[in-house]
Amino acid sequence: MSYRDLYLSKSPLIISPNEDSDPAAIIYGIPFDSTHSYKPGTRFGPDAIRDAFNNIEIFHPQFQIDLASVNIQDLGNIHHTVNVEEMTDMVNKLTGELIKKDRLLVILGGEHSLTYGTYTAFPKDTGYIVFDAHFDLRSEYAGVRLSHAAYLRRVVEKNGAENIIHVGARSFVGEELAFLKEHKIKTITEKDIRDGKGPKLVNDMLSTFKKTYVSVDLDVLDPAFAPGVGNPEAVGITSRELFDMIYAMEGHKIACLDVVELNPTYDTGATASLAAKLISTMIAMNIK
């Protein structure tokens, strides 16, 4: 039995109008938020993203790609658990199985702790670029070492820091900043983005990797653009600034995209729409 058969349960899916061809992307969701530190509810994120995706336009004129003619294979969600170790073990095994298909993998969150399980399933030389208001480098949070506020520290401890790029942090504690400097983690700062340097820095940094894992914590955006997140932080980047950096990835091999921390309980629909647009754009961009 495969991990796909063992761990996945059918749920409302992204509608694929063309199931006869090979999939351009494989999607699955992780409805988990048991280490949340502020607003619970991101476990409902995967299906909220699907609902938005099924109700936005998916033609991309800049790439001349219409996803309505593309097979997008949505496998559903993993079985729900409140145990973070069980969740990360489950998604590590499942991701390791799915990446053998050599298709763009899209993972719907759920809180950011899931990325410890998914990213570490890839070869260690896989680049990792994360867009996030927070560094998530605490030694622990609320007495828990494997937490959405500490997952990146666990990644560094397991894989090292040389392939990590952090974009857009604006809220952190001294402990995290010290760890960041000690391990020489590469960053693209908010000031870099405000000064218009973000897209070029993203393009230049990704050029050092054969393939890259992209992680987007939606709280990297200002709450004016993305109110529906678990830990909103004021004075963030705009949706246009984020998408300009995403477009800068064109031509690079993107192996995986995860979109995390969508909290539909507090959303107006704007955050889910942004998440769906982000996924649609990444799929279209990687078909070319």
PDB file of N, CA, C and O in Angstrom, residues 67-100:
ATOM      1  N   LEU A  67      -5.361  27.283 -17.654  1.00  0.00           N
ATOM      2  CA  LEU A  67      -5.371  26.082 -16.821  1.00  0.00           C
ATOM      3  C   LEU A  67      -6.652  25.260 -16.975  1.00  0.00           C
ATOM      4  O   LEU A  67      -6.713  24.125 -16.497  1.00  0.00           O
ATOM      5  N   ALA A  68      -7.635  25.820 -17.657  1.00  0.00           N
ATOM      6  CA  ALA A  68      -8.852  25.055 -17.916  1.00  0.00           C
ATOM      7  C   ALA A  68      -8.588  23.861 -18.827  1.00  0.00           C
ATOM      8  O   ALA A  68      -9.395  22.933 -18.892  1.00  0.00           O
ATOM      9  N   SER A  69      -7.466  23.875 -19.540  1.00  0.00           N
ATOM     10  CA  SER A  69      -7.113  22.760 -20.416  1.00  0.00           C
ATOM     11  C   SER A  69      -5.986  21.913 -19.831  1.00  0.00           C
ATOM     12  O   SER A  69      -5.380  21.103 -20.531  1.00  0.00           O
ATOM     13  N   VAL A  70      -5.706  22.100 -18.548  1.00  0.00           N
ATOM     14  CA  VAL A  70      -4.568  21.448 -17.891  1.00  0.00           C
ATOM     15  C   VAL A  70      -5.067  20.494 -16.812  1.00  0.00           C
ATOM     16  O   VAL A  70      -6.025  20.798 -16.084  1.00  0.00           O
ATOM     17  N   ASN A  71      -4.430  19.350 -16.701  1.00  0.00           N
ATOM     18  CA  ASN A  71      -4.770  18.391 -15.646  1.00  0.00           C
ATOM     19  C   ASN A  71      -4.077  18.797 -14.351  1.00  0.00           C
ATOM     20  O   ASN A  71      -2.848  18.788 -14.254  1.00  0.00           O
ATOM     21  N   ILE A  72      -4.867  19.173 -13.364  1.00  0.00           N
ATOM     22  CA  ILE A  72      -4.369  19.465 -12.018  1.00  0.00           C
ATOM     23  C   ILE A  72      -4.909  18.369 -11.110  1.00  0.00           C
ATOM     24  O   ILE A  72      -6.121  18.259 -10.917  1.00  0.00           O
ATOM     25  N   GLN A  73      -4.036  17.563 -10.572  1.00  0.00           N
ATOM     26  CA  GLN A  73      -4.452  16.383  -9.810  1.00  0.00           C
ATOM     27  C   GLN A  73      -4.495  16.703  -8.322  1.00  0.00           C
ATOM     28  O   GLN A  73      -3.466  16.875  -7.679  1.00  0.00           O
ATOM     29  N   ASP A  74      -5.685  16.817  -7.782  1.00  0.00           N
ATOM     30  CA  ASP A  74      -5.871  17.111  -6.359  1.00  0.00           C
ATOM     31  C   ASP A  74      -6.183  15.809  -5.629  1.00  0.00           C
ATOM     32  O   ASP A  74      -7.200  15.163  -5.899  1.00  0.00           O
ATOM     33  N   LEU A  75      -5.328  15.449  -4.702  1.00  0.00           N
ATOM     34  CA  LEU A  75      -5.447  14.163  -4.011  1.00  0.00           C
ATOM     35  C   LEU A  75      -6.272  14.238  -2.734  1.00  0.00           C
ATOM     36  O   LEU A  75      -6.495  13.214  -2.091  1.00  0.00           O
ATOM     37  N   GLY A  76      -6.698  15.439  -2.356  1.00  0.00           N
ATOM     38  CA  GLY A  76      -7.453  15.585  -1.113  1.00  0.00           C
ATOM     39  C   GLY A  76      -6.557  15.945   0.057  1.00  0.00           C
ATOM     40  O   GLY A  76      -5.423  16.400  -0.114  1.00  0.00           O
ATOM     41  N   ASN A  77      -7.054  15.753   1.265  1.00  0.00           N
ATOM     42  CA  ASN A  77      -6.330  16.114   2.484  1.00  0.00           C
ATOM     43  C   ASN A  77      -5.804  14.885   3.209  1.00  0.00           C
ATOM     44  O   ASN A  77      -6.392  13.804   3.120  1.00  0.00           O
ATOM     45  N   ILE A  78      -4.728  15.086   3.965  1.00  0.00           N
ATOM     46  CA  ILE A  78      -4.278  14.013   4.849  1.00  0.00           C
ATOM     47  C   ILE A  78      -5.285  13.861   5.991  1.00  0.00           C
ATOM     48  O   ILE A  78      -6.061  14.765   6.288  1.00  0.00           O
ATOM     49  N   HIS A  79      -5.254  12.697   6.617  1.00  0.00           N
ATOM     50  CA  HIS A  79      -6.123  12.462   7.766  1.00  0.00           C
ATOM     51  C   HIS A  79      -5.793  13.457   8.878  1.00  0.00           C
ATOM     52  O   HIS A  79      -4.639  13.771   9.123  1.00  0.00           O
ATOM     53  N   HIS A  80      -6.825  13.933   9.533  1.00  0.00           N
ATOM     54  CA  HIS A  80      -6.627  14.931  10.581  1.00  0.00           C
ATOM     55  C   HIS A  80      -6.032  14.295  11.832  1.00  0.00           C
ATOM     56  O   HIS A  80      -6.421  13.205  12.252  1.00  0.00           O
ATOM     57  N   THR A  81      -5.060  15.003  12.402  1.00  0.00           N
ATOM     58  CA  THR A  81      -4.483  14.616  13.684  1.00  0.00           C
ATOM     59  C   THR A  81      -4.169  15.883  14.452  1.00  0.00           C
ATOM     60  O   THR A  81      -3.952  16.942  13.848  1.00  0.00           O
ATOM     61  N   VAL A  82      -4.120  15.803  15.774  1.00  0.00           N
ATOM     62  CA  VAL A  82      -3.723  16.956  16.589  1.00  0.00           C
ATOM     63  C   VAL A  82      -2.292  16.791  17.097  1.00  0.00           C
ATOM     64  O   VAL A  82      -1.788  17.645  17.824  1.00  0.00           O
ATOM     65  N   ASN A  83      -1.634  15.724  16.677  1.00  0.00           N
ATOM     66  CA  ASN A  83      -0.272  15.436  17.131  1.00  0.00           C
ATOM     67  C   ASN A  83       0.720  15.916  16.078  1.00  0.00           C
ATOM     68  O   ASN A  83       0.732  15.409  14.947  1.00  0.00           O
ATOM     69  N   VAL A  84       1.567  16.900  16.418  1.00  0.00           N
ATOM     70  CA  VAL A  84       2.446  17.505  15.423  1.00  0.00           C
ATOM     71  C   VAL A  84       3.501  16.528  14.921  1.00  0.00           C
ATOM     72  O   VAL A  84       3.858  16.549  13.738  1.00  0.00           O
ATOM     73  N   GLU A  85       4.004  15.671  15.798  1.00  0.00           N
ATOM     74  CA  GLU A  85       4.995  14.683  15.349  1.00  0.00           C
ATOM     75  C   GLU A  85       4.374  13.687  14.375  1.00  0.00           C
ATOM     76  O   GLU A  85       4.998  13.319  13.373  1.00  0.00           O
ATOM     77  N   GLU A  86       3.151  13.268  14.649  1.00  0.00           N
ATOM     78  CA  GLU A  86       2.459  12.347  13.737  1.00  0.00           C
ATOM     79  C   GLU A  86       2.217  13.021  12.388  1.00  0.00           C
ATOM     80  O   GLU A  86       2.405  12.422  11.333  1.00  0.00           O
ATOM     81  N   MET A  87       1.793  14.289  12.427  1.00  0.00           N
ATOM     82  CA  MET A  87       1.531  15.017  11.190  1.00  0.00           C
ATOM     83  C   MET A  87       2.802  15.151  10.351  1.00  0.00           C
ATOM     84  O   MET A  87       2.788  14.854   9.144  1.00  0.00           O
ATOM     85  N   THR A  88       3.902  15.585  10.953  1.00  0.00           N
ATOM     86  CA  THR A  88       5.115  15.806  10.168  1.00  0.00           C
ATOM     87  C   THR A  88       5.687  14.491   9.641  1.00  0.00           C
ATOM     88  O   THR A  88       6.222  14.446   8.528  1.00  0.00           O
ATOM     89  N   ASP A  89       5.546  13.416  10.395  1.00  0.00           N
ATOM     90  CA  ASP A  89       5.994  12.113   9.904  1.00  0.00           C
ATOM     91  C   ASP A  89       5.150  11.662   8.717  1.00  0.00           C
ATOM     92  O   ASP A  89       5.672  11.176   7.704  1.00  0.00           O
ATOM     93  N   MET A  90       3.838  11.859   8.829  1.00  0.00           N
ATOM     94  CA  MET A  90       2.922  11.475   7.765  1.00  0.00           C
ATOM     95  C   MET A  90       3.244  12.223   6.470  1.00  0.00           C
ATOM     96  O   MET A  90       3.371  11.629   5.403  1.00  0.00           O
ATOM     97  N   VAL A  91       3.387  13.562   6.575  1.00  0.00           N
ATOM     98  CA  VAL A  91       3.579  14.349   5.359  1.00  0.00           C
ATOM     99  C   VAL A  91       4.992  14.186   4.794  1.00  0.00           C
ATOM    100  O   VAL A  91       5.200  14.323   3.584  1.00  0.00           O
ATOM    101  N   ASN A  92       5.944  13.849   5.660  1.00  0.00           N
ATOM    102  CA  ASN A  92       7.299  13.579   5.159  1.00  0.00           C
ATOM    103  C   ASN A  92       7.302  12.332   4.283  1.00  0.00           C
ATOM    104  O   ASN A  92       7.873  12.328   3.178  1.00  0.00           O
ATOM    105  N   LYS A  93       6.633  11.296   4.730  1.00  0.00           N
ATOM    106  CA  LYS A  93       6.563  10.053   3.955  1.00  0.00           C
ATOM    107  C   LYS A  93       5.764  10.244   2.671  1.00  0.00           C
ATOM    108  O   LYS A  93       6.161   9.776   1.596  1.00  0.00           O
ATOM    109  N   LEU A  94       4.640  10.927   2.780  1.00  0.00           N
ATOM    110  CA  LEU A  94       3.784  11.145   1.613  1.00  0.00           C
ATOM    111  C   LEU A  94       4.482  12.021   0.576  1.00  0.00           C
ATOM    112  O   LEU A  94       4.478  11.703  -0.622  1.00  0.00           O
ATOM    113  N   THR A  95       5.114  13.097   1.019  1.00  0.00           N
ATOM    114  CA  THR A  95       5.829  13.978   0.094  1.00  0.00           C
ATOM    115  C   THR A  95       6.969  13.245  -0.579  1.00  0.00           C
ATOM    116  O   THR A  95       7.181  13.369  -1.792  1.00  0.00           O
ATOM    117  N   GLY A  96       7.716  12.451   0.197  1.00  0.00           N
ATOM    118  CA  GLY A  96       8.802  11.670  -0.384  1.00  0.00           C
ATOM    119  C   GLY A  96       8.330  10.735  -1.479  1.00  0.00           C
ATOM    120  O   GLY A  96       9.033  10.505  -2.471  1.00  0.00           O
ATOM    121  N   GLU A  97       7.133  10.218  -1.336  1.00  0.00           N
ATOM    122  CA  GLU A  97       6.555   9.348  -2.367  1.00  0.00           C
ATOM    123  C   GLU A  97       6.126  10.147  -3.595  1.00  0.00           C
ATOM    124  O   GLU A  97       6.392   9.769  -4.735  1.00  0.00           O
ATOM    125  N   LEU A  98       5.504  11.300  -3.378  1.00  0.00           N
ATOM    126  CA  LEU A  98       4.951  12.085  -4.482  1.00  0.00           C
ATOM    127  C   LEU A  98       6.026  12.764  -5.324  1.00  0.00           C
ATOM    128  O   LEU A  98       5.835  12.963  -6.529  1.00  0.00           O
ATOM    129  N   ILE A  99       7.141  13.138  -4.733  1.00  0.00           N
ATOM    130  CA  ILE A  99       8.162  13.852  -5.516  1.00  0.00           C
ATOM    131  C   ILE A  99       8.837  12.941  -6.540  1.00  0.00           C
ATOM    132  O   ILE A  99       9.473  13.436  -7.482  1.00  0.00           O
ATOM    133  N   LYS A 100       8.652  11.651  -6.412  1.00  0.00           N
ATOM    134  CA  LYS A 100       9.203  10.723  -7.409  1.00  0.00           C
ATOM    135  C   LYS A 100       8.507  10.881  -8.759  1.00  0.00           C
ATOM    136  O   LYS A 100       9.044  10.467  -9.786  1.00  0.00           O
TER     137      LYS A 100
END
